[in-house]
């Protein structure tokens, strides 16, 4: 009996805010912290915590810099992050197909 | 700007083991505890904890009885559970479509 699609999901990726961060960063090479915060409707603290989990797992890279005189933080998905997201999406697709049979 | 698909996800439903429990119970009116345990590859303790969260939220109903002399526990999805699962699946479908654009 094949494994149930949810058995293969990785909590680091699957958690809904982290899944949001990965999908948004996958749409552009890197995304500014403020944009992520408003798009995902998260507080700065909550977003920072989830970014730290993803960074710790090597799935995103954080870059600090300036735009003019304003300090800015950018978050970019890594190759490992794109791989983990692809596996998550494949499992979600399998789950949807099983559910819609 | 429309809400990001992950912003609408409900952690009670989205957590991967609970999502597994809901999708398996949605496939049959009720499912025996042992079947859920093996299909989702969970320990009895872990499965019981997640069933309790879903029961507390009114998404599943738990029934205890006997098969012959053997005590059995069955888990059935409620109408509310089917509704919550439908909303989760719609959000996951939107996420996949956005990701595959």
Short mmCIF file of N, CA and C in Angstrom, two decimals, chain A residues 1-4 6-11 14-17 19-21 23-24 26-27 35 38-41 85-86 88-90 92-93 95-96 98-101, chain B residues 1-4 6-11 14-17 19-21 23-24 26-27 35 38-41 85-86 88-90 92-93 95-96 98-101:
data_model
loop_
_atom_site.label_atom_id
_atom_site.label_comp_id
_atom_site.label_asym_id
_atom_site.label_seq_id
_atom_site.Cartn_x
_atom_site.Cartn_y
_atom_site.Cartn_z
N UNK A 1 0.88 -1.18 0.00
CA UNK A 1 0.00 0.00 0.00
C UNK A 1 0.92 1.23 0.00
N UNK A 2 0.72 2.10 -0.98
CA UNK A 2 1.65 3.24 -1.09
C UNK A 2 1.42 4.16 0.10
N UNK A 3 2.49 4.93 0.40
CA UNK A 3 2.48 5.84 1.53
C UNK A 3 1.41 6.91 1.31
N UNK A 4 0.73 7.35 2.40
CA UNK A 4 -0.25 8.42 2.27
C UNK A 4 0.51 9.72 1.98
N UNK A 6 0.37 12.66 2.94
CA UNK A 6 0.74 13.56 4.04
C UNK A 6 1.90 12.99 4.86
N UNK A 7 2.14 11.67 4.73
CA UNK A 7 3.22 11.08 5.53
C UNK A 7 4.58 11.64 5.10
N UNK A 8 4.65 12.06 3.83
CA UNK A 8 5.94 12.52 3.31
C UNK A 8 6.17 14.02 3.49
N UNK A 9 5.18 14.73 4.06
CA UNK A 9 5.31 16.19 4.17
C UNK A 9 6.32 16.56 5.26
N UNK A 10 7.05 17.66 5.02
CA UNK A 10 8.08 18.12 5.95
C UNK A 10 7.52 19.34 6.70
N UNK A 11 7.39 19.23 8.03
CA UNK A 11 6.80 20.31 8.82
C UNK A 11 7.49 21.64 8.61
N UNK A 14 5.88 22.64 5.40
CA UNK A 14 4.42 22.57 5.32
C UNK A 14 3.69 23.58 6.19
N UNK A 15 4.28 24.00 7.26
CA UNK A 15 3.63 24.97 8.16
C UNK A 15 3.17 26.16 7.32
N UNK A 16 1.93 26.60 7.52
CA UNK A 16 1.32 27.49 6.52
C UNK A 16 2.08 28.79 6.28
N UNK A 17 2.63 29.44 7.32
CA UNK A 17 3.34 30.69 7.07
C UNK A 17 4.67 30.44 6.35
N UNK A 19 5.22 27.93 4.36
CA UNK A 19 4.84 27.57 2.98
C UNK A 19 4.56 28.85 2.19
N UNK A 20 3.96 29.82 2.85
CA UNK A 20 3.72 31.12 2.19
C UNK A 20 5.02 31.81 1.84
N UNK A 21 5.97 31.83 2.79
CA UNK A 21 7.26 32.48 2.55
C UNK A 21 7.97 31.82 1.37
N UNK A 23 6.69 30.00 -1.13
CA UNK A 23 6.03 30.17 -2.44
C UNK A 23 6.23 31.60 -2.95
N UNK A 24 6.18 32.60 -2.05
CA UNK A 24 6.38 33.99 -2.50
C UNK A 24 7.83 34.19 -2.95
N UNK A 26 9.80 32.01 -4.07
CA UNK A 26 10.08 31.23 -5.29
C UNK A 26 9.60 31.99 -6.54
N UNK A 27 8.73 32.97 -6.33
CA UNK A 27 8.19 33.71 -7.49
C UNK A 27 9.17 34.79 -7.96
N UNK A 35 7.48 43.44 1.98
CA UNK A 35 6.53 42.87 1.00
C UNK A 35 5.99 41.53 1.51
N UNK A 38 3.41 42.09 4.35
CA UNK A 38 2.04 42.52 3.96
C UNK A 38 1.35 41.44 3.15
N UNK A 39 2.08 40.78 2.25
CA UNK A 39 1.46 39.73 1.41
C UNK A 39 0.92 38.59 2.27
N UNK A 40 1.69 38.19 3.28
CA UNK A 40 1.30 37.03 4.11
C UNK A 40 0.53 37.46 5.35
N UNK A 41 0.35 38.77 5.51
CA UNK A 41 -0.41 39.31 6.64
C UNK A 41 0.14 38.80 7.98
N UNK A 85 10.45 22.80 -1.76
CA UNK A 85 9.13 23.29 -2.16
C UNK A 85 8.54 22.42 -3.26
N UNK A 86 9.39 21.97 -4.17
CA UNK A 86 8.91 21.09 -5.26
C UNK A 86 8.36 19.78 -4.67
N UNK A 88 7.14 19.38 -1.63
CA UNK A 88 5.88 19.72 -0.94
C UNK A 88 4.75 19.83 -1.96
N UNK A 89 4.99 20.54 -3.06
CA UNK A 89 3.93 20.74 -4.08
C UNK A 89 3.52 19.41 -4.69
N UNK A 90 4.48 18.52 -4.90
CA UNK A 90 4.16 17.20 -5.47
C UNK A 90 3.27 16.42 -4.50
N UNK A 92 1.27 17.74 -2.21
CA UNK A 92 -0.05 18.39 -2.17
C UNK A 92 -0.85 18.02 -3.41
N UNK A 93 -0.19 17.94 -4.56
CA UNK A 93 -0.87 17.56 -5.81
C UNK A 93 -1.42 16.13 -5.66
N UNK A 95 -2.18 14.62 -2.92
CA UNK A 95 -3.27 14.67 -1.94
C UNK A 95 -4.56 15.14 -2.61
N UNK A 96 -4.46 16.19 -3.43
CA UNK A 96 -5.64 16.73 -4.13
C UNK A 96 -6.21 15.69 -5.08
N UNK A 98 -5.92 12.45 -4.95
CA UNK A 98 -6.53 11.35 -4.19
C UNK A 98 -7.89 11.78 -3.67
N UNK A 99 -7.95 13.05 -3.22
CA UNK A 99 -9.20 13.55 -2.62
C UNK A 99 -10.28 13.73 -3.67
N UNK A 100 -9.86 14.02 -4.91
CA UNK A 100 -10.86 14.31 -5.95
C UNK A 100 -11.23 13.07 -6.75
N UNK A 101 -10.70 11.92 -6.39
CA UNK A 101 -11.04 10.67 -7.13
C UNK A 101 -12.52 10.36 -7.01
N UNK B 1 -5.13 43.82 -3.63
CA UNK B 1 -4.33 42.64 -3.92
C UNK B 1 -4.98 41.47 -3.17
N UNK B 2 -5.28 40.40 -3.89
CA UNK B 2 -6.02 39.31 -3.23
C UNK B 2 -5.12 38.65 -2.19
N UNK B 3 -5.78 38.05 -1.20
CA UNK B 3 -5.10 37.42 -0.08
C UNK B 3 -4.24 36.27 -0.61
N UNK B 4 -3.05 36.04 -0.01
CA UNK B 4 -2.24 34.90 -0.42
C UNK B 4 -2.94 33.62 0.05
N UNK B 6 -2.10 30.96 1.42
CA UNK B 6 -1.75 30.36 2.72
C UNK B 6 -2.31 31.18 3.88
N UNK B 7 -2.67 32.45 3.61
CA UNK B 7 -3.18 33.28 4.71
C UNK B 7 -4.53 32.74 5.21
N UNK B 8 -5.25 32.04 4.31
CA UNK B 8 -6.58 31.56 4.69
C UNK B 8 -6.57 30.16 5.31
N UNK B 9 -5.38 29.53 5.39
CA UNK B 9 -5.34 28.15 5.88
C UNK B 9 -5.58 28.10 7.39
N UNK B 10 -6.24 27.03 7.83
CA UNK B 10 -6.56 26.85 9.25
C UNK B 10 -5.61 25.80 9.82
N UNK B 11 -4.78 26.20 10.79
CA UNK B 11 -3.78 25.28 11.34
C UNK B 11 -4.40 23.98 11.86
N UNK B 14 -4.72 22.17 8.62
CA UNK B 14 -3.56 22.14 7.73
C UNK B 14 -2.40 21.29 8.27
N UNK B 15 -2.28 21.17 9.57
CA UNK B 15 -1.19 20.38 10.15
C UNK B 15 -1.18 19.01 9.49
N UNK B 16 -0.01 18.52 9.08
CA UNK B 16 0.01 17.40 8.13
C UNK B 16 -0.66 16.13 8.64
N UNK B 17 -0.53 15.79 9.92
CA UNK B 17 -1.17 14.56 10.40
C UNK B 17 -2.69 14.73 10.46
N UNK B 19 -4.37 16.76 8.60
CA UNK B 19 -4.83 16.76 7.20
C UNK B 19 -4.96 15.32 6.69
N UNK B 20 -4.03 14.49 7.11
CA UNK B 20 -4.09 13.07 6.75
C UNK B 20 -5.34 12.40 7.33
N UNK B 21 -5.61 12.68 8.61
CA UNK B 21 -6.78 12.07 9.27
C UNK B 21 -8.06 12.49 8.54
N UNK B 23 -8.45 13.61 5.42
CA UNK B 23 -8.60 13.10 4.04
C UNK B 23 -8.96 11.62 4.06
N UNK B 24 -8.36 10.85 4.98
CA UNK B 24 -8.68 9.41 5.03
C UNK B 24 -10.12 9.20 5.51
N UNK B 26 -12.52 11.22 5.17
CA UNK B 26 -13.46 11.73 4.16
C UNK B 26 -13.70 10.68 3.07
N UNK B 27 -12.81 9.70 2.98
CA UNK B 27 -12.93 8.68 1.92
C UNK B 27 -13.93 7.59 2.32
N UNK B 35 -6.54 1.31 11.37
CA UNK B 35 -6.31 1.57 9.94
C UNK B 35 -5.67 2.95 9.75
N UNK B 38 -1.94 2.87 10.77
CA UNK B 38 -0.99 2.26 9.82
C UNK B 38 -0.90 3.09 8.53
N UNK B 39 -2.07 3.58 8.06
CA UNK B 39 -2.06 4.36 6.81
C UNK B 39 -1.22 5.63 6.96
N UNK B 40 -1.33 6.28 8.11
CA UNK B 40 -0.63 7.57 8.30
C UNK B 40 0.71 7.38 8.99
N UNK B 41 1.03 6.14 9.31
CA UNK B 41 2.33 5.81 9.94
C UNK B 41 2.54 6.66 11.21
N UNK B 85 -12.42 20.74 5.32
CA UNK B 85 -11.49 20.07 4.40
C UNK B 85 -11.66 20.63 2.99
N UNK B 86 -12.89 20.94 2.62
CA UNK B 86 -13.13 21.51 1.28
C UNK B 86 -12.44 22.87 1.16
N UNK B 88 -9.79 23.87 2.87
CA UNK B 88 -8.34 23.60 2.82
C UNK B 88 -7.93 23.18 1.41
N UNK B 89 -8.70 22.28 0.81
CA UNK B 89 -8.34 21.79 -0.53
C UNK B 89 -8.41 22.92 -1.56
N UNK B 90 -9.40 23.79 -1.41
CA UNK B 90 -9.53 24.92 -2.35
C UNK B 90 -8.30 25.83 -2.21
N UNK B 92 -5.30 24.93 -1.14
CA UNK B 92 -4.13 24.22 -1.68
C UNK B 92 -4.15 24.23 -3.21
N UNK B 93 -5.33 24.11 -3.78
CA UNK B 93 -5.45 24.15 -5.26
C UNK B 93 -5.02 25.53 -5.76
N UNK B 95 -3.00 27.57 -4.29
CA UNK B 95 -1.55 27.67 -4.07
C UNK B 95 -0.79 26.98 -5.21
N UNK B 96 -1.26 25.79 -5.57
CA UNK B 96 -0.60 25.03 -6.65
C UNK B 96 -0.72 25.79 -7.98
N UNK B 98 -1.12 28.98 -8.44
CA UNK B 98 -0.27 30.17 -8.40
C UNK B 98 1.18 29.78 -8.61
N UNK B 99 1.57 28.64 -8.00
CA UNK B 99 2.98 28.21 -8.07
C UNK B 99 3.32 27.73 -9.47
N UNK B 100 2.32 27.19 -10.19
CA UNK B 100 2.63 26.61 -11.51
C UNK B 100 2.43 27.62 -12.64
N UNK B 101 2.08 28.86 -12.28
CA UNK B 101 1.88 29.89 -13.34
C UNK B 101 3.17 30.12 -14.10
#
